[in-house]
Coordinates of C-alpha atoms and ligand atoms in Angstrom, one line a residue:
X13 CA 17.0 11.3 -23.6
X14 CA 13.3 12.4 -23.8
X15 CA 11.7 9.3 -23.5
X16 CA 8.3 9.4 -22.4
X17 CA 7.7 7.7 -19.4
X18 CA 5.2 4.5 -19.4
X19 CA 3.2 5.4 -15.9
X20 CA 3.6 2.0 -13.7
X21 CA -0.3 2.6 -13.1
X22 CA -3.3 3.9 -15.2
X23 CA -6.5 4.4 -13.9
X24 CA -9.0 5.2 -16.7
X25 CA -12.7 6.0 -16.2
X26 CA -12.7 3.5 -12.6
X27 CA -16.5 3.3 -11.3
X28 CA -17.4 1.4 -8.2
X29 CA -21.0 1.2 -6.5
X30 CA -21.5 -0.6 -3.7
X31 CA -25.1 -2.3 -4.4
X32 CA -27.7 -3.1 -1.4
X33 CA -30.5 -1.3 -0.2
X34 CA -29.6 1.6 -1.2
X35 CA -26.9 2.2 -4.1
X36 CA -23.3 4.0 -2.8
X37 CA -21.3 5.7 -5.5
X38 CA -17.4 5.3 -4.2
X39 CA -15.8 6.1 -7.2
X40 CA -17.5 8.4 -10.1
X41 CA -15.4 7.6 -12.5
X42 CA -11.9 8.8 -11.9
X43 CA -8.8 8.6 -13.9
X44 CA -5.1 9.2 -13.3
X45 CA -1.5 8.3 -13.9
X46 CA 1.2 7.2 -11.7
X47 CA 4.9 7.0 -13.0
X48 CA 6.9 4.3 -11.3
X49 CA 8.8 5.7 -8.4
X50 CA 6.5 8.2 -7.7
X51 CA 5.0 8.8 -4.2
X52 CA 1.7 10.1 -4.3
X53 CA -0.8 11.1 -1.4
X54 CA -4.8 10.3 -2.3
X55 CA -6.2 13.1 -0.3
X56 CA -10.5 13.8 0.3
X57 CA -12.5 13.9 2.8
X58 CA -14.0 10.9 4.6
X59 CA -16.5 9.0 2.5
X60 CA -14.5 10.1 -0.8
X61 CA -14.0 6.5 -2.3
X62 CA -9.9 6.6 -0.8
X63 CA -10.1 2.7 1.0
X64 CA -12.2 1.9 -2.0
X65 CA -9.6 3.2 -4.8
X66 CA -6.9 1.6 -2.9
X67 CA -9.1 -1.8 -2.7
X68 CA -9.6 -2.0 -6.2
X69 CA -5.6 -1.3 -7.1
X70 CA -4.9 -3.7 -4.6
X71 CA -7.1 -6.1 -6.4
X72 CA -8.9 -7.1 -3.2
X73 CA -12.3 -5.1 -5.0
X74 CA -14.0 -5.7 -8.4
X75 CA -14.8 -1.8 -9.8
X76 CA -18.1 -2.0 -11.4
X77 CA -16.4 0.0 -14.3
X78 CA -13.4 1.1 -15.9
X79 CA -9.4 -0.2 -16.9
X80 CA -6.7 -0.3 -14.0
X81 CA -3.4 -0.6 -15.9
X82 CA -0.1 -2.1 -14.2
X83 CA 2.4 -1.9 -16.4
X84 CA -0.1 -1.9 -19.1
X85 CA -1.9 -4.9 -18.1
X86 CA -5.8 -4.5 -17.3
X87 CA -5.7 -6.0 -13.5
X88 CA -9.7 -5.8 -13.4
X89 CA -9.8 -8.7 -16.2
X90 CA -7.8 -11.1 -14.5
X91 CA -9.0 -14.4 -13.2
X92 CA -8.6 -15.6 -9.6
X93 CA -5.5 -16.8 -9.9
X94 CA -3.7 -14.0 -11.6
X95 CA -5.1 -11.9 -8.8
X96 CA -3.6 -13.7 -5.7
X97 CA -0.1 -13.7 -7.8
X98 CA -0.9 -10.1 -8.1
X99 CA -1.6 -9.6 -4.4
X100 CA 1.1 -11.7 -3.3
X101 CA 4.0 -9.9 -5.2
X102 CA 2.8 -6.9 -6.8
X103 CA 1.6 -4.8 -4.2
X104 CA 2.3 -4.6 -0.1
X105 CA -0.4 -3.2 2.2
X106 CA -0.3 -1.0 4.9
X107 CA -3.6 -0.2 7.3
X108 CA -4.3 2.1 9.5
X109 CA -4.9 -0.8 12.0
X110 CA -1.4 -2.4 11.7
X111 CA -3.1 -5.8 10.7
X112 CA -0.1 -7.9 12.6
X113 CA -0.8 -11.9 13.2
X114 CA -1.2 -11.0 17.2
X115 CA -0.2 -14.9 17.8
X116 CA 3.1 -14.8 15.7
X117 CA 6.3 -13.1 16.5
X118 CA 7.5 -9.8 14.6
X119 CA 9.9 -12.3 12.4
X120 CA 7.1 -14.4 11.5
X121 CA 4.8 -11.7 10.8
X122 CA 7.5 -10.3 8.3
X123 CA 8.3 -13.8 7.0
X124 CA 5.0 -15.1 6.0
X125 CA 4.4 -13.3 3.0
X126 CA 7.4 -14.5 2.0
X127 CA 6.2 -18.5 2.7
X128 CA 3.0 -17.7 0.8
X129 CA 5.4 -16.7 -2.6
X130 CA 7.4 -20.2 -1.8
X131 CA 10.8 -18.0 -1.0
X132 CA 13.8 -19.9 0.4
X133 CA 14.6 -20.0 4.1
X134 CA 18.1 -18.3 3.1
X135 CA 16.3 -15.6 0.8
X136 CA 13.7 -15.1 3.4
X137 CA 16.3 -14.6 6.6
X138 CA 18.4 -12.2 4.7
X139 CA 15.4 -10.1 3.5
X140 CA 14.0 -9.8 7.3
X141 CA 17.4 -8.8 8.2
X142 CA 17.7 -6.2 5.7
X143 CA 14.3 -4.9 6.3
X144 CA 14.4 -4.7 10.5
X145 CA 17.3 -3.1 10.4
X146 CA 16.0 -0.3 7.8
X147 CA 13.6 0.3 10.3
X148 CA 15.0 -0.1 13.5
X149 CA 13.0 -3.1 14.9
X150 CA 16.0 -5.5 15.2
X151 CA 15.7 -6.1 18.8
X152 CA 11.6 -6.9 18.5
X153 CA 11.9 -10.0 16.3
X154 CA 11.0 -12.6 19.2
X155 CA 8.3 -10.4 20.8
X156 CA 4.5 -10.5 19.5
X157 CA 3.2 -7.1 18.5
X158 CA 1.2 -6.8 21.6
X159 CA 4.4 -6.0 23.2
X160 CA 5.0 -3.0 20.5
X161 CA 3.8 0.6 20.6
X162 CA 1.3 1.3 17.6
X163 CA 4.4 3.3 16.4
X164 CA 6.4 0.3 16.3
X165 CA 3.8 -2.2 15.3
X166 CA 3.5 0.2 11.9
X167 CA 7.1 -0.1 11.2
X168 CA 6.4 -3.8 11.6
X169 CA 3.5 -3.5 8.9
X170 CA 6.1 -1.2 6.6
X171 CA 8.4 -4.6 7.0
X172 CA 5.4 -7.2 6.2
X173 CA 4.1 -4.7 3.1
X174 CA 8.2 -4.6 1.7
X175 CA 8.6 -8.1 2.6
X176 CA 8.0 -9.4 -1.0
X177 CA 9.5 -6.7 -2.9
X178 CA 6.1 -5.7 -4.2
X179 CA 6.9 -2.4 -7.0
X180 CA 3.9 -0.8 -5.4
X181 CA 3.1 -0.1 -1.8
X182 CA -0.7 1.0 -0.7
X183 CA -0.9 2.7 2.4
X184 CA -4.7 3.8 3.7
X185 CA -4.6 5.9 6.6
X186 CA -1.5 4.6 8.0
X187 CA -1.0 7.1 10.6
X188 CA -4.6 6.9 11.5
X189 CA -4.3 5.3 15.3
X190 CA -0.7 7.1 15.8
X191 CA 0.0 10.3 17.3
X192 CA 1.4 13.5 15.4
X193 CA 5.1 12.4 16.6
X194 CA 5.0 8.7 15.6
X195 CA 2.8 10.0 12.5
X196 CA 5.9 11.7 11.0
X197 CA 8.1 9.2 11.6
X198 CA 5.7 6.1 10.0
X199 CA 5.6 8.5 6.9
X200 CA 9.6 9.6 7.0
X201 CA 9.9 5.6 7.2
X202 CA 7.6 4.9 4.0
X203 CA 8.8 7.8 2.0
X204 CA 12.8 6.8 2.7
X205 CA 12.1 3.1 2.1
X206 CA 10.1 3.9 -1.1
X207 CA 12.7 5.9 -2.3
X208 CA 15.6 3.2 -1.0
X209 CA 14.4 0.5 -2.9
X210 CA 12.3 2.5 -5.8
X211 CA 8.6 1.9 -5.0
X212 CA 5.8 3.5 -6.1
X213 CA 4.0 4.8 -2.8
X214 CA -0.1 5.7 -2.9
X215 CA -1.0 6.8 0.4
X216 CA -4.8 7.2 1.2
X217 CA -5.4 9.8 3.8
X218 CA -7.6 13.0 4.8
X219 CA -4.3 13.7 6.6
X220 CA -2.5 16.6 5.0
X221 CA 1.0 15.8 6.8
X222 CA 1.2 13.0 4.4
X223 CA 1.6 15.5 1.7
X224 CA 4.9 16.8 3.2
X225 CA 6.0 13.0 2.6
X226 CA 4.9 12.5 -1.4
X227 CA 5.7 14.5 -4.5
X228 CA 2.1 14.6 -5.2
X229 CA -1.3 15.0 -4.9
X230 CA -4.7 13.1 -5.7
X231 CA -7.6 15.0 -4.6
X232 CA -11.1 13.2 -4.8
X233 CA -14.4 15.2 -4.8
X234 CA -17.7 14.3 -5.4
X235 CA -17.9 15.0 -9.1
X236 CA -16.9 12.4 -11.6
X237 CA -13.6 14.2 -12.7
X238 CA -11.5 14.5 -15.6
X239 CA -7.7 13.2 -15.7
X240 CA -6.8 14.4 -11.9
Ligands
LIG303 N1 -18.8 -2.4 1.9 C1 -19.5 -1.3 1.6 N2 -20.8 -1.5 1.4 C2 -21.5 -0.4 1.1 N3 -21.1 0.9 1.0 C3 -19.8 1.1 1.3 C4 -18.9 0.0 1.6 N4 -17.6 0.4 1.8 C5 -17.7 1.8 1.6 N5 -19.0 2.2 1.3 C6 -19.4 3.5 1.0 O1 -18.7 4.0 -0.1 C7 -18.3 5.3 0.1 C8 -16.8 5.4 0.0 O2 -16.2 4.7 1.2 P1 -14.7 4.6 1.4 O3 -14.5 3.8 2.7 O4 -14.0 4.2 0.2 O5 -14.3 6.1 1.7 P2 -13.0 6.7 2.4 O6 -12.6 7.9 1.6 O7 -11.9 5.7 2.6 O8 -13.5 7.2 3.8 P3 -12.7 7.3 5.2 O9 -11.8 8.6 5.1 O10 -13.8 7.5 6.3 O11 -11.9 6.1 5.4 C9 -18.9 5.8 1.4 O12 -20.1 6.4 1.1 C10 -19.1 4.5 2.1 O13 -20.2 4.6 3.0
LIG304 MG1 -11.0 4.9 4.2

């Protein structure tokens, strides 16, 4: 079989300005494919356009310009409520700054994604099960992430993202406030769940470590650039 694959994402010509006093290009106009599966690190220095790119796939961020295709369908045309189905069970977020409800427990921070898409009790229990265990947080569901090390809080925040069963997960700087030991093990933890239940992983970083974690490689530069 030498079936072409259809890339789960296409970025094609993506333009974003930020407009205000003065006029910030984030994104020149970059294009790109990512198959499904794949796990790809968006690499460039700080300032590049990487937490922009990754607000505009996660469909948080209008682009001033240009397609993004999931699965063929042009994200940046859909209306309001397309986009918070989108957001709610297409794609699963990780931050650098773990981005935990500080006044729920680690169970309900896991579960409430899963209220928002109206998932059973039943469905939702077994998935938090699955998930903590994965990552080796069974014994923190009753605590609140205060009570976590950032290390642990992030495993938390792989949980929340996975939660869903998003295809794609969108990681920007998520070793950012770790050290390099608890660095390597968030990324291990992304890379193996990724490839456990077959999502397509973008993580934005300036950190080259993450490379040793992804198949591949987006460089941003300055200059508008061709298919990267
Ligand atoms: N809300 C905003 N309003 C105006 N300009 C912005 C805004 N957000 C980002 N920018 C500018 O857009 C450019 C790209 O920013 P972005 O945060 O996407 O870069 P980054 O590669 O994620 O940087 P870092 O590595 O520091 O996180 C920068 O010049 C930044 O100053
Ligand atoms: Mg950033």
């Amino acid at each position: 079989m030498n079936q072409k694959k259809e890339p789960i994402i296409r970025v094609i010509d993506l333009i974003h300005v930020y407009k205000g006093k003065v006029e910030t290009v984030a994104l020149p106009g970059i294009s790109f494919k990512i198959n499904k599966g794949e796990k790809v690190a968006i690499r460039g220095k700080s300032g590049l356009g990487k937490t922009t790119l990754l607000h505009c796939l996660a469909g948080i961020l209008k682009p001033t310009a240009g397609k993004i295709l999931v699965e063929g369908r042009n994200i940046v045309d859909y209306n309001e409520d397309q986009l918070a189905e989108y957001r709610c069970k297409k794609v699963g977020l990780v931050y650098q700054s773990f981005n935990l409800a500080p006044f729920l427990t680690i169970e309900e921070n896991i579960e409430f994604p899963m209220v928002l898409a109206k998932k059973e009790r039943r469905e939702r229990k077994e998935r938090i099960n699955e998930l903590v265990e994965l990552l080796d947080i069974q014994r923190y569901l009753n605590q609140k992430p205060a009570f976590l090390s950032g290390g642990e809080q992030q495993r938390v925040a792989i949980a929340v993202a996975l939660a869903n069963n998003p295809d794609i997960i969108l990681a920007d700087e998520p070793t950012g406030n770790l050290d390099l030991e608890n660095s390597q093990v968030v990324y291990q933890y992304l890379s193996d769940l990724c490839d456990h239940f077959n999502k397509t992983l973008l993580i934005a970083t300036h950190d080259p470590e993450a490379s040793k974690y992804t198949e591949r490689e987006i460089i941003l530069t300055k200059l508008k650039s061709q298919e990267l």
